[in-house]
Coordinates of C-alpha atoms in Angstrom, one line a residue:
X1116 CA 0.0 0.0 0.0
X1117 CA 1.3 3.5 -0.9
X1118 CA 1.9 5.7 2.1
X1119 CA -0.3 8.8 2.0
X1120 CA 1.3 11.5 4.2
X1121 CA -1.7 13.9 4.3
X1122 CA -4.1 11.1 5.1
X1123 CA -1.9 9.7 7.9
X1124 CA -1.2 13.1 9.4
X1125 CA -5.0 13.7 9.6
X1126 CA -5.5 10.2 11.0
X1127 CA -2.9 10.8 13.7
X1128 CA -4.3 14.2 14.7
X1129 CA -7.8 12.6 14.9
X1130 CA -6.4 9.7 17.0
X1131 CA -4.7 12.1 19.4
X1132 CA -7.8 14.3 19.7
X1133 CA -10.0 11.3 20.3
X1134 CA -7.5 9.9 22.9
X1135 CA -7.4 13.2 24.8
X1136 CA -11.2 13.4 24.8
X1137 CA -11.6 9.8 26.0
X1138 CA -9.0 10.4 28.7
X1139 CA -11.4 12.8 30.5
X1140 CA -14.2 10.2 30.6
X1141 CA -14.9 7.9 33.6
X1142 CA -14.2 4.6 31.6
X1143 CA -10.7 5.9 30.7
X1144 CA -10.0 6.9 34.3
X1145 CA -10.9 3.3 35.4
X1146 CA -8.5 1.8 32.8
X1147 CA -5.7 4.2 33.9
X1148 CA -6.4 3.3 37.5
X1149 CA -6.1 -0.4 36.6
X1150 CA -2.8 0.2 34.8
X1151 CA -1.5 2.1 37.8
X1152 CA -2.6 -0.7 40.2
X1153 CA -0.8 -3.2 38.0
X1154 CA 2.4 -1.1 38.0
X1155 CA 2.2 -1.0 41.8
X1156 CA 1.8 -4.8 42.0
X1157 CA 4.6 -5.4 39.5
X1158 CA 7.0 -3.0 41.3
X1159 CA 6.3 -4.4 44.7
X1160 CA 8.3 -2.7 47.5
X1161 CA 9.7 0.5 46.0
X1162 CA 11.0 2.4 49.1
X1163 CA 12.4 1.3 52.5
X1164 CA 10.5 3.3 55.1
X1165 CA 13.0 5.4 57.1
X1166 CA 10.9 8.1 58.8
X1167 CA 7.7 6.4 59.8
X1168 CA 6.6 3.3 61.8
X1169 CA 3.3 1.7 62.7
X1170 CA 2.2 0.4 66.1
X1171 CA -1.1 -1.5 66.3
X1172 CA -3.5 -2.5 68.9
X1173 CA -3.8 -6.0 67.4
X1174 CA -5.3 -9.3 68.6
X1175 CA -2.1 -10.1 70.6
X1176 CA -2.4 -6.8 72.6
X1177 CA -6.1 -7.3 73.0
X1178 CA -5.6 -10.8 74.3
X1179 CA -3.3 -9.4 77.0
X1180 CA -6.2 -7.2 78.3
X1181 CA -9.3 -9.4 77.6
X1182 CA -11.5 -7.7 80.2
X1183 CA -10.7 -4.1 79.3
X1184 CA -13.1 -2.3 76.9
X1185 CA -11.4 0.0 74.3
X1186 CA -12.9 3.0 76.0
X1187 CA -10.8 2.3 79.0
X1188 CA -7.5 2.0 77.2
X1189 CA -6.5 5.6 78.1
X1190 CA -4.0 4.6 80.8
X1191 CA -2.4 2.1 78.4
X1192 CA -2.2 4.7 75.7
X1193 CA -0.5 6.9 78.3
X1194 CA 2.1 4.2 79.0
X1195 CA 2.7 3.8 75.2
X1196 CA 3.1 7.5 74.7
X1197 CA 5.5 7.7 77.6
X1198 CA 7.6 4.9 76.2
X1199 CA 7.7 6.4 72.8
X1200 CA 8.6 9.8 74.3
X1201 CA 11.4 8.1 76.3
X1202 CA 13.0 6.5 73.2
X1203 CA 12.8 9.9 71.4
X1204 CA 10.3 9.6 68.6
X1205 CA 9.7 12.7 66.4
X1206 CA 5.9 12.7 66.7
X1207 CA 3.0 10.4 67.4
X1208 CA -0.2 10.2 65.5
X1209 CA -3.1 8.5 67.3
X1210 CA -5.2 7.1 64.5
X1211 CA -7.8 6.1 67.1
X1212 CA -10.6 8.5 67.6
X1213 CA -11.7 8.4 71.3
X1214 CA -15.0 10.1 70.9
X1215 CA -16.0 9.3 74.5
X1216 CA -13.7 9.5 77.5
X1217 CA -14.1 7.1 80.5
X1218 CA -14.9 10.0 82.8
X1219 CA -17.8 11.1 80.6
X1220 CA -19.0 7.5 80.3
X1221 CA -18.8 7.0 84.1
X1222 CA -20.7 10.3 84.7
X1223 CA -23.4 9.0 82.3
X1224 CA -23.9 5.8 84.3
X1225 CA -23.6 7.6 87.6
X1226 CA -20.3 5.9 88.7
X1227 CA -18.4 7.2 91.6
X1228 CA -15.1 6.0 90.1
X1229 CA -12.2 8.3 90.3
X1230 CA -12.3 11.2 87.8
X1231 CA -8.5 10.9 87.5
X1232 CA -8.8 7.6 85.5
X1233 CA -7.5 9.2 82.3
X1234 CA -5.2 11.7 84.0
X1235 CA -2.0 10.1 82.8
X1236 CA -3.2 9.9 79.2
X1237 CA -4.2 13.6 79.2
X1238 CA -0.9 14.6 80.8
X1239 CA 0.9 12.8 77.9
X1240 CA -1.2 14.6 75.4
X1241 CA -0.4 17.9 77.0
X1242 CA 3.3 17.3 76.5
X1243 CA 2.9 17.8 72.8
X1244 CA 4.2 16.0 69.7
X1245 CA 0.9 14.2 69.4
X1246 CA -1.8 14.5 66.7
X1247 CA -5.2 13.1 67.4
X1248 CA -7.6 11.8 64.8
X1249 CA -10.7 13.6 63.7
X1250 CA -13.0 13.3 60.7
X1251 CA -15.4 15.4 58.7
X1252 CA -18.6 14.5 56.8
X1253 CA -20.3 16.7 54.2
X1254 CA -23.3 14.4 53.5
X1255 CA -25.7 17.1 54.8
X1256 CA -24.2 19.7 52.6
X1257 CA -22.4 21.4 55.5
X1258 CA -19.2 20.0 57.1
X1259 CA -19.9 18.1 60.2
X1260 CA -16.8 17.3 62.3
X1261 CA -16.4 14.3 64.5
X1262 CA -13.9 15.3 67.1
X1263 CA -12.2 13.5 70.1
X1264 CA -13.8 13.8 73.4
X1265 CA -13.6 17.3 74.9
X1266 CA -11.4 16.1 77.7
X1267 CA -8.7 15.0 75.3
X1268 CA -9.2 18.0 73.0
X1269 CA -8.6 20.5 75.9
X1270 CA -5.5 18.5 76.9
X1271 CA -3.8 19.1 73.6
X1272 CA -1.4 22.1 73.6
X1273 CA -2.7 23.3 70.3
X1274 CA -6.2 22.2 70.8
X1275 CA -7.8 21.9 67.3
X1276 CA -4.5 22.7 65.7
X1277 CA -3.3 19.3 67.0
X1278 CA -6.0 17.4 65.2
X1279 CA -5.8 15.8 61.7
X1280 CA -8.7 14.7 59.5
X1281 CA -8.4 10.9 58.8
X1282 CA -10.7 11.0 55.7
X1283 CA -9.2 9.6 52.6
X1284 CA -11.1 9.7 49.3
X1285 CA -12.2 6.4 47.8
X1286 CA -12.3 6.0 44.1
X1287 CA -15.5 4.6 42.6
X1288 CA -14.2 1.1 42.8
X1289 CA -13.6 1.5 46.6
X1290 CA -9.8 1.7 46.3
X1291 CA -7.6 4.3 48.1
X1292 CA -5.2 5.7 45.6
X1293 CA -5.2 9.5 46.5
X1294 CA -5.1 11.8 49.5
X1295 CA -5.7 15.5 50.0
X1296 CA -3.3 17.3 52.4
X1297 CA -6.3 19.4 53.4
X1298 CA -9.9 18.2 53.4
X1299 CA -12.0 21.2 54.2
X1300 CA -11.5 24.9 53.8
X1301 CA -13.3 27.7 55.5
X1302 CA -11.0 30.6 55.8
X1303 CA -8.0 28.2 55.9
X1304 CA -7.4 24.6 55.1
X1305 CA -8.0 21.9 57.7
X1306 CA -5.0 19.6 57.5
X1307 CA -5.4 15.9 57.0
X1308 CA -4.1 13.5 59.6
X1309 CA -1.0 12.6 57.6
X1310 CA -0.2 16.2 56.7
X1311 CA -0.7 17.4 60.3
X1312 CA 1.5 14.6 61.6
X1313 CA 4.3 15.3 59.0
X1314 CA 4.2 19.0 59.9
X1315 CA 4.4 18.2 63.6
X1316 CA 7.5 16.1 63.0
X1317 CA 9.3 18.4 60.5
X1318 CA 7.6 21.6 59.4
X1319 CA 10.3 22.1 56.7
X1320 CA 9.9 18.6 55.1
X1321 CA 10.1 18.7 51.3
X1322 CA 6.7 17.3 50.8
X1323 CA 4.9 20.0 52.8
X1324 CA 5.4 22.9 50.4
X1325 CA 2.1 24.8 49.9
X1326 CA 0.5 22.6 52.5
X1327 CA -1.6 25.5 54.0
X1328 CA -2.9 26.8 50.7
X1329 CA -6.2 26.0 49.0
X1330 CA -4.2 24.0 46.4
X1331 CA -3.7 21.4 49.1
X1332 CA -7.5 20.6 48.8
X1333 CA -6.9 18.9 45.5
X1334 CA -6.5 15.1 45.8
X1335 CA -3.2 13.7 44.6
X1336 CA -1.8 10.2 44.1
X1337 CA -0.3 8.5 47.1
X1338 CA 3.4 7.5 46.6
X1339 CA 3.1 4.2 48.3
X1340 CA 6.3 2.7 49.6
X1341 CA 5.1 -0.8 48.9
X1342 CA 2.4 -3.5 49.6
X1343 CA 0.9 -4.2 53.0
X1344 CA 3.4 -4.7 55.8
X1345 CA 6.1 -2.7 54.0
X1346 CA 5.9 -0.7 57.3
X1347 CA 6.7 -3.3 59.9
X1348 CA 3.9 -3.5 62.5
X1349 CA 4.8 -3.3 66.2
X1350 CA 2.2 -4.7 68.6
X1351 CA 1.0 -2.6 71.5
X1352 CA 1.8 -5.6 73.6
X1353 CA 5.5 -5.0 72.9
X1354 CA 5.2 -1.3 73.8
X1355 CA 3.4 -2.2 77.0
X1356 CA 5.9 -4.8 78.1
X1357 CA 8.2 -4.3 81.1
X1358 CA 11.3 -2.3 80.2
X1359 CA 9.9 -1.7 76.7
X1360 CA 12.2 1.3 76.3
X1361 CA 15.1 -1.1 76.3
X1362 CA 13.7 -3.3 73.6
X1363 CA 15.9 -2.9 70.5
X1364 CA 12.9 -2.9 68.2
X1365 CA 11.3 -0.2 70.2
X1366 CA 14.6 1.8 70.5
X1367 CA 14.8 1.7 66.7
X1368 CA 11.7 4.0 66.7
X1369 CA 13.9 6.9 67.8
X1370 CA 13.6 10.0 65.5
X1371 CA 10.6 8.5 63.7
X1372 CA 7.0 9.3 63.4
X1373 CA 4.9 6.6 65.0
X1374 CA 1.3 6.0 64.0
X1375 CA -0.8 4.2 66.6
X1376 CA -3.9 2.4 65.3
X1377 CA -6.2 -0.5 65.7
X1378 CA -6.1 -3.7 63.6
X1379 CA -8.1 -6.3 65.4
X1380 CA -10.5 -8.9 64.0
X1381 CA -13.8 -7.1 63.4
X1382 CA -12.5 -3.6 63.5
X1383 CA -12.9 -3.2 59.7
X1384 CA -10.1 -0.6 59.5
X1385 CA -8.6 -2.1 56.4
X1386 CA -9.0 -0.6 52.9
X1387 CA -8.3 -1.6 49.4
X1388 CA -5.1 -0.1 48.0
X1389 CA -3.5 -0.4 44.5
X1390 CA -1.9 -3.6 45.8
X1391 CA -5.3 -5.2 46.2
X1392 CA -5.5 -5.9 42.5
X1393 CA -6.2 -9.6 42.3
X1394 CA -4.0 -11.4 39.8
X1395 CA -4.1 -15.0 38.7
X1396 CA -6.9 -15.8 41.1
X1397 CA -5.1 -14.4 44.2
X1398 CA -7.3 -12.9 46.9
X1399 CA -7.4 -9.2 47.4
X1400 CA -5.0 -8.0 50.0
X1401 CA -6.2 -5.0 52.1
X1402 CA -4.1 -2.5 53.9
X1403 CA -4.7 -1.3 57.5
X1404 CA -5.8 2.3 57.7
X1405 CA -2.8 3.3 59.9
X1406 CA -0.4 2.0 57.3
X1407 CA -2.1 4.0 54.5
X1408 CA -1.5 7.1 56.6
X1409 CA 2.1 5.9 57.2
X1410 CA 2.7 5.7 53.4
X1411 CA 1.4 9.3 53.1
X1412 CA 3.5 10.7 56.0
X1413 CA 6.7 8.9 54.7
X1414 CA 6.2 10.4 51.3
X1415 CA 5.6 13.9 52.7
X1416 CA 8.7 13.7 54.9
X1417 CA 11.0 12.3 52.3
X1418 CA 9.7 14.4 49.4
X1419 CA 8.6 11.4 47.4
X1420 CA 5.6 12.0 45.1
X1421 CA 3.6 10.4 42.4
X1422 CA 2.3 12.9 39.8
X1423 CA -0.3 12.4 37.1
X1424 CA 1.1 13.6 33.7
X1425 CA -0.6 16.5 32.0
X1426 CA -2.6 16.1 28.8
X1427 CA -0.1 17.8 26.5
X1428 CA 3.0 15.9 27.7
X1429 CA 1.0 12.7 27.6
X1430 CA 0.0 13.4 24.0
X1431 CA 3.6 14.1 23.1
X1432 CA 4.6 10.7 24.5
X1433 CA 1.7 9.0 22.7
X1434 CA 2.7 10.3 19.3
X1435 CA 5.7 8.0 18.6
X1436 CA 3.6 5.0 19.3
X1437 CA 0.8 6.3 17.0
X1438 CA 3.3 7.0 14.3
X1439 CA 4.8 3.5 14.5
X1440 CA 1.3 2.0 14.4
X1441 CA 0.4 4.1 11.3
X1442 CA 3.6 3.0 9.6
X1443 CA 3.0 -0.6 10.4
X1444 CA -0.6 -0.4 9.1
X1445 CA 0.6 1.2 5.9
X1446 CA 3.2 -1.6 5.3
X1447 CA 1.5 -4.7 6.7
X1448 CA -1.8 -6.4 6.2
X1449 CA -4.7 -6.2 8.7
X1450 CA -3.6 -9.3 10.5
X1451 CA 0.0 -8.5 11.0
X1452 CA -0.7 -4.8 11.6
X1453 CA -3.1 -5.7 14.5
X1454 CA -0.1 -7.6 16.1
X1455 CA 2.1 -4.5 15.5
X1456 CA -0.7 -2.3 17.1
X1457 CA -0.8 -4.6 20.1
X1458 CA 3.0 -4.4 20.3
X1459 CA 2.8 -0.6 20.4
X1460 CA 0.3 -0.9 23.3
X1461 CA 2.6 -3.3 25.2
X1462 CA 5.6 -1.0 24.6
X1463 CA 3.6 2.0 25.8
X1464 CA 2.7 0.0 29.0
X1465 CA 6.4 -0.6 29.5
X1466 CA 7.2 3.1 29.1
X1467 CA 4.4 3.9 31.5
X1468 CA 5.9 1.5 34.0
X1469 CA 9.3 3.1 33.6
X1470 CA 7.8 6.5 34.2
X1471 CA 5.9 5.2 37.2
X1472 CA 9.2 4.1 38.8
X1473 CA 10.4 7.7 38.4
X1474 CA 7.2 9.2 40.0
X1475 CA 5.0 9.8 37.0
X1476 CA 1.6 8.3 36.1
X1477 CA 1.2 8.3 32.3
X1478 CA -2.4 7.9 31.1
X1479 CA -2.7 5.1 28.6
X1480 CA -6.4 4.7 28.0
X1481 CA -6.5 7.6 25.5
X1482 CA -3.4 6.1 23.7
X1483 CA -5.2 2.7 23.5
X1484 CA -8.2 4.4 21.8
X1485 CA -5.8 6.3 19.5
X1486 CA -4.0 3.1 18.5
X1487 CA -7.3 1.4 17.8
X1488 CA -8.6 4.3 15.7
X1489 CA -5.2 4.5 13.8
X1490 CA -5.4 0.7 13.0
X1491 CA -9.1 0.9 12.0
X1492 CA -8.6 4.1 9.9
X1493 CA -5.5 2.9 8.2
X1494 CA -7.0 -0.5 7.3
X1495 CA -10.2 1.1 6.2
X1496 CA -8.1 3.2 3.9
X1497 CA -6.1 0.1 2.8
X1498 CA -9.3 -1.8 2.1
X1499 CA -10.8 1.0 0.1
X1500 CA -7.7 1.7 -1.8
X1501 CA -7.1 -2.0 -2.2
X1502 CA -10.5 -2.5 -3.7
X1503 CA -9.9 0.4 -6.1
X1504 CA -6.6 -1.1 -7.2
X1505 CA -8.2 -4.5 -7.7
X1506 CA -11.0 -2.9 -9.8
X1507 CA -8.4 -1.0 -11.8
X1508 CA -6.3 -4.1 -12.4
X1509 CA -9.4 -6.1 -13.5
X1510 CA -10.4 -3.2 -15.8
X1511 CA -6.9 -2.8 -17.3
X1512 CA -6.2 -6.5 -17.8
X1513 CA -9.5 -8.3 -17.8
X1514 CA -9.8 -8.4 -21.6
X1515 CA -6.2 -9.3 -22.2
X1516 CA -5.1 -11.8 -19.6
X1517 CA -6.6 -14.9 -18.0
X1518 CA -8.6 -14.7 -14.8
X1519 CA -5.9 -16.9 -13.2
X1520 CA -3.3 -14.3 -14.2
X1521 CA -5.4 -11.5 -12.7
X1522 CA -5.8 -13.5 -9.5
X1523 CA -2.0 -14.0 -9.4
X1524 CA -1.4 -10.3 -9.8
X1525 CA -3.8 -9.5 -7.0
X1526 CA -2.4 -12.2 -4.7
X1527 CA 1.2 -11.0 -5.2
X1528 CA 0.2 -7.5 -3.9
X1529 CA 2.5 -6.0 -6.5
X1530 CA 0.6 -4.5 -9.4
X1531 CA 2.6 -3.5 -12.5
X1532 CA 4.7 -0.4 -12.0
X1533 CA 3.1 2.7 -13.4
X1534 CA 6.2 3.9 -15.2
X1535 CA 7.3 0.6 -16.5
X1536 CA 9.9 -1.9 -15.4
X1537 CA 12.4 -4.3 -17.1
X1538 CA 11.4 -7.9 -17.3
X1539 CA 12.5 -11.0 -19.3
X1540 CA 9.5 -12.1 -21.5
X1541 CA 8.7 -14.0 -24.6
X1542 CA 6.9 -12.1 -27.4
X1543 CA 4.6 -13.9 -29.9
X1544 CA 3.6 -12.3 -33.2
X1545 CA 1.1 -13.9 -35.5
X1546 CA -0.6 -12.9 -38.8
X1547 CA -2.8 -14.4 -41.5
X1548 CA -1.1 -15.4 -44.8
X1549 CA -2.3 -13.6 -47.9
X1550 CA -4.8 -11.6 -45.9
X1551 CA -4.8 -8.7 -48.4
X1552 CA -6.0 -11.1 -51.2
X1553 CA -8.5 -12.6 -48.8
X1554 CA -10.0 -9.3 -47.9
X1555 CA -10.5 -8.4 -51.6
X1556 CA -12.8 -11.4 -51.9
X1557 CA -15.0 -10.4 -49.0
X1558 CA -17.0 -7.3 -48.0
X1559 CA -15.8 -5.1 -45.2
X1560 CA -18.4 -6.5 -42.9
X1561 CA -17.5 -10.1 -43.8
X1562 CA -13.8 -9.3 -43.1
X1563 CA -14.7 -8.0 -39.7
X1564 CA -16.8 -11.1 -39.0
X1565 CA -14.0 -13.4 -40.1
X1566 CA -11.4 -11.7 -38.0
X1567 CA -13.6 -11.7 -34.9
X1568 CA -14.3 -15.4 -35.2
X1569 CA -10.6 -16.2 -35.7
X1570 CA -9.3 -13.9 -33.0
X1571 CA -11.9 -15.4 -30.5
X1572 CA -10.3 -18.8 -31.0
X1573 CA -6.7 -17.8 -30.8
X1574 CA -7.2 -15.4 -27.9
X1575 CA -8.7 -18.3 -25.8
X1576 CA -5.5 -20.3 -26.5
X1577 CA -3.3 -17.3 -25.5
X1578 CA -5.1 -16.8 -22.3
X1579 CA -5.2 -20.5 -21.5
X1580 CA -1.4 -20.5 -21.5
X1581 CA -1.0 -17.5 -19.3
X1582 CA -0.3 -15.0 -22.1
X1583 CA -1.3 -11.4 -22.3
X1584 CA -2.9 -10.1 -25.5
X1585 CA -1.0 -6.9 -26.1
X1586 CA -2.6 -5.6 -29.3
X1587 CA -4.2 -6.4 -32.6
X1588 CA -2.7 -4.8 -35.7
X1589 CA -5.0 -5.5 -38.6
X1590 CA -4.9 -9.3 -39.1
X1591 CA -1.9 -9.7 -36.7
X1592 CA -2.0 -10.3 -33.0
X1593 CA 0.8 -9.6 -30.5
X1594 CA 1.0 -11.6 -27.2
X1595 CA 3.3 -11.4 -24.2
X1596 CA 4.3 -14.2 -21.9
X1597 CA 6.0 -13.5 -18.5
X1598 CA 4.1 -10.2 -17.9
X1599 CA 2.4 -8.6 -16.2
X1600 CA 2.7 -11.7 -13.9
X1601 CA 6.2 -13.2 -13.9
X1602 CA 6.3 -16.8 -15.1
X1603 CA 9.5 -18.9 -15.2
X1604 CA 7.9 -21.1 -17.9
X1605 CA 7.0 -18.2 -20.2
X1606 CA 9.1 -19.4 -23.2
X1607 CA 7.6 -22.9 -23.1
X1608 CA 4.0 -21.5 -22.7
X1609 CA 4.6 -19.3 -25.7
X1610 CA 5.7 -22.2 -27.9
X1611 CA 2.7 -24.3 -26.8
X1612 CA 0.5 -21.3 -27.7
X1613 CA 2.0 -21.0 -31.1
X1614 CA 1.5 -24.7 -31.9
X1615 CA -2.1 -24.4 -30.6
X1616 CA -2.8 -21.4 -32.8
X1617 CA -1.6 -23.4 -35.9
X1618 CA -4.0 -26.3 -35.0
X1619 CA -6.8 -23.8 -34.5
X1620 CA -6.1 -22.2 -37.9
X1621 CA -6.5 -25.6 -39.6
X1622 CA -9.8 -26.1 -37.8
X1623 CA -10.9 -22.6 -38.6
X1624 CA -10.5 -23.3 -42.4
X1625 CA -13.5 -25.6 -42.3
X1626 CA -15.7 -22.9 -40.6
X1627 CA -14.5 -20.3 -43.1
X1628 CA -15.3 -22.5 -46.2
X1629 CA -18.8 -23.2 -44.8
X1630 CA -19.5 -19.6 -43.9
X1631 CA -18.0 -18.1 -47.1
X1632 CA -18.6 -20.7 -49.9
X1633 CA -17.5 -18.2 -52.5
X1634 CA -13.9 -18.5 -51.3
X1635 CA -13.8 -22.1 -52.7
X1636 CA -10.8 -24.1 -51.6
X1637 CA -9.0 -21.2 -50.0
X1638 CA -6.3 -22.4 -47.6
X1639 CA -6.3 -20.5 -44.3
X1640 CA -2.8 -20.3 -43.0
X1641 CA -0.9 -18.3 -40.3
X1642 CA 2.7 -17.5 -39.4
X1643 CA 3.9 -17.2 -35.8
X1644 CA 7.3 -15.7 -34.7
X1645 CA 8.7 -15.9 -31.2
X1646 CA 11.6 -14.4 -29.4
X1647 CA 12.6 -14.1 -25.7
X1648 CA 14.6 -11.4 -23.9
X1649 CA 14.5 -8.3 -21.8
X1650 CA 11.8 -5.7 -22.5
X1651 CA 10.3 -2.7 -20.8
X1652 CA 6.8 -3.6 -19.4
X1653 CA 4.4 -1.0 -18.2
X1654 CA 2.1 1.9 -18.9
X1655 CA 3.3 3.7 -22.0
X1656 CA 1.8 6.8 -23.5
X1657 CA 0.8 10.3 -22.6
X1658 CA -1.5 11.8 -19.9
X1659 CA -4.4 11.6 -22.4
X1660 CA -3.9 7.9 -23.2
X1661 CA -1.9 5.2 -21.5
X1662 CA -1.6 1.6 -22.6
X1663 CA 0.0 -1.3 -20.8
X1664 CA 2.4 -2.7 -23.4
X1665 CA 5.9 -4.0 -24.0
X1666 CA 8.6 -2.3 -25.9
X1667 CA 12.2 -3.0 -26.8
X1668 CA 14.4 -4.9 -29.2
X1669 CA 12.9 -8.2 -28.1
X1670 CA 9.5 -7.1 -29.5
X1671 CA 11.1 -6.0 -32.8
X1672 CA 13.0 -9.3 -33.2
X1673 CA 9.8 -11.3 -32.6
X1674 CA 8.0 -9.3 -35.3
X1675 CA 10.8 -9.9 -37.8
X1676 CA 10.9 -13.6 -37.0
X1677 CA 7.1 -13.8 -37.8
X1678 CA 7.9 -12.3 -41.2
X1679 CA 10.8 -14.8 -41.6
X1680 CA 8.3 -17.7 -41.4
X1681 CA 7.5 -16.9 -45.1
X1682 CA 11.2 -17.2 -46.0
X1683 CA 11.6 -20.5 -44.2
X1684 CA 8.2 -21.8 -45.4
X1685 CA 7.0 -23.0 -42.0
X1686 CA 4.2 -21.8 -39.7
X1687 CA 6.2 -21.4 -36.5
X1688 CA 9.7 -19.9 -36.1
X1689 CA 11.4 -19.2 -32.8
X1690 CA 14.8 -17.8 -31.9
X1691 CA 17.4 -20.1 -30.4
X1692 CA 17.1 -18.0 -27.2
X1693 CA 13.4 -19.0 -26.8
X1694 CA 14.1 -22.6 -27.5
X1695 CA 16.9 -22.7 -24.9
X1696 CA 14.7 -21.0 -22.3
X1697 CA 11.8 -23.4 -22.9
X1698 CA 13.9 -26.4 -21.7
X1699 CA 14.1 -29.9 -23.1
X1700 CA 11.5 -31.6 -25.3
X1701 CA 11.2 -29.0 -28.0
X1702 CA 10.9 -30.6 -31.4
X1703 CA 12.6 -28.5 -34.1
X1704 CA 13.1 -28.7 -37.8
X1705 CA 15.2 -26.6 -40.1
X1706 CA 17.5 -24.0 -38.6
X1707 CA 18.6 -20.8 -40.4
X1708 CA 20.3 -17.5 -39.7
X1709 CA 17.7 -14.8 -39.9
X1710 CA 18.9 -11.4 -41.1
X1711 CA 16.8 -9.1 -38.9
X1712 CA 16.5 -5.5 -39.7
X1713 CA 18.3 -3.3 -37.2
X1714 CA 20.7 -6.1 -36.1
X1715 CA 24.2 -6.4 -37.3
X1716 CA 24.4 -10.1 -36.4
X1717 CA 21.9 -12.7 -37.7
X1718 CA 19.4 -14.3 -35.3
X1719 CA 19.5 -18.1 -35.2
X1720 CA 15.9 -19.2 -36.1
X1721 CA 14.5 -22.7 -35.7
X1722 CA 11.3 -24.3 -37.1
X1723 CA 9.1 -25.5 -34.3
X1724 CA 7.4 -28.8 -35.0
X1725 CA 6.1 -29.9 -31.6
X1726 CA 6.4 -30.0 -27.9
X1727 CA 7.1 -33.2 -26.1
X1728 CA 5.5 -33.9 -22.8
X1729 CA 7.8 -33.5 -19.7

């Protein structure tokens, strides 16, 4: 197929435009989210956490205090905070929202228990470096905050400034992929739990730039360090053990941000993350909520980020893949080009994965649509153009070559060159002996009738042997073998045609005497000359008229040998070149040197008597 630059430029522009439009739609966002999840799963652990650790109230810790309701864990939280402060942690985030203090609860039931039950916990809160969890709901249209119990809120040095909103946005498929540093703005942003905790630990951390601007309200991808348990979980039981501050694993928390949370059976504080993508039948793996916050805090403190690529840079990266797809579609058939298109899609996925490893999310759904449109458009063009070319070939050659030859040309996918090309062919010239005298005995209409009847017979023979009828010149016919479809047996086929034409001429004599009795015993004879060699084959002529024909010295020599049949007195004469090309089994008679006009050397000419079966 010929490459059409203007068509393909327009096709690529349409593919890019359609891809960009599709990228903004929800189905494309889901595809891109799936690609992102798969990159996460393939990459596995990408970063070794250095600034954040997670401590959990797990089943082990709960088993050590089986009779203590969670509302009464304040004194134990105090011991944990004291231990963490002793080993020198940078900050503590309590991802446990104590909405009701034991004191309030005991007041409600009228208990006379000591009102100092949670005194140690509130004293630890008052020492600072602690962020408590809060949340916000906007279901009613107005923000409704869920805050810790008033006793704990008053104990915090910064009061509400020491709170962080634990809300994380869920995508439509229920997966946590993004976070917002600030979740609600009324005058100034309210920091998320992770952002407030990172700011508490290191206000100048690289990931906190612009944290208190309204831009922080926009959700952004979470730069996960790795799958669940990339952050090693420490049980509360270990932090509550005797001499916990001397435990090497606890001492290793020095200088880190520690997030305290709950991960017990039935707590339901586990969420789907990008690593929850089930592959090969594996079950979904959910991530504890505190670890999701740990991933965010680690990214903020270390400056790691994951950014979604803009539409213009993405389109620039799509373009090479679309161009490769277009080139493949222009050169290959629909079947192979669909494989090339899929290859471009896989290569783009590989590029996307490489960019993901450097912190960029490249949208691919729009590119997939663009590749599909490029393939479809290019092959529609190919089909339309291909059908036009087939129709043109059938129109150009249908009357002059056999249906088998036309099918061969179409199957080859290489139609004859518009400007002509050099090929080795065999040329056959034949005319009727004494035709001038014959035409004087018949009317013009009768001459035409006779020629049409005779040419119908010999043309069938030419076509049956794979020849092309080049032209009629009065009573003469010129045929070409080996073009427009190459045939290694062209010389042998041409000789078989010549012998068949002589037999047809003998049979035609009976028809002629019956149709034109006035001719009496007229003997209908023909002469056939053949020569093989190189010739220019193609469309010859002007802009007003083009004919597919053959020109060259080979044509002239064949014409002269046809005339030489009169000198030799035999119906079929072929050059030694044609006989040699035809292979064994050619029965020949007399041999003479033909003096051909335009040639300084005579042409060896042989009488052709028959063709032995191979």
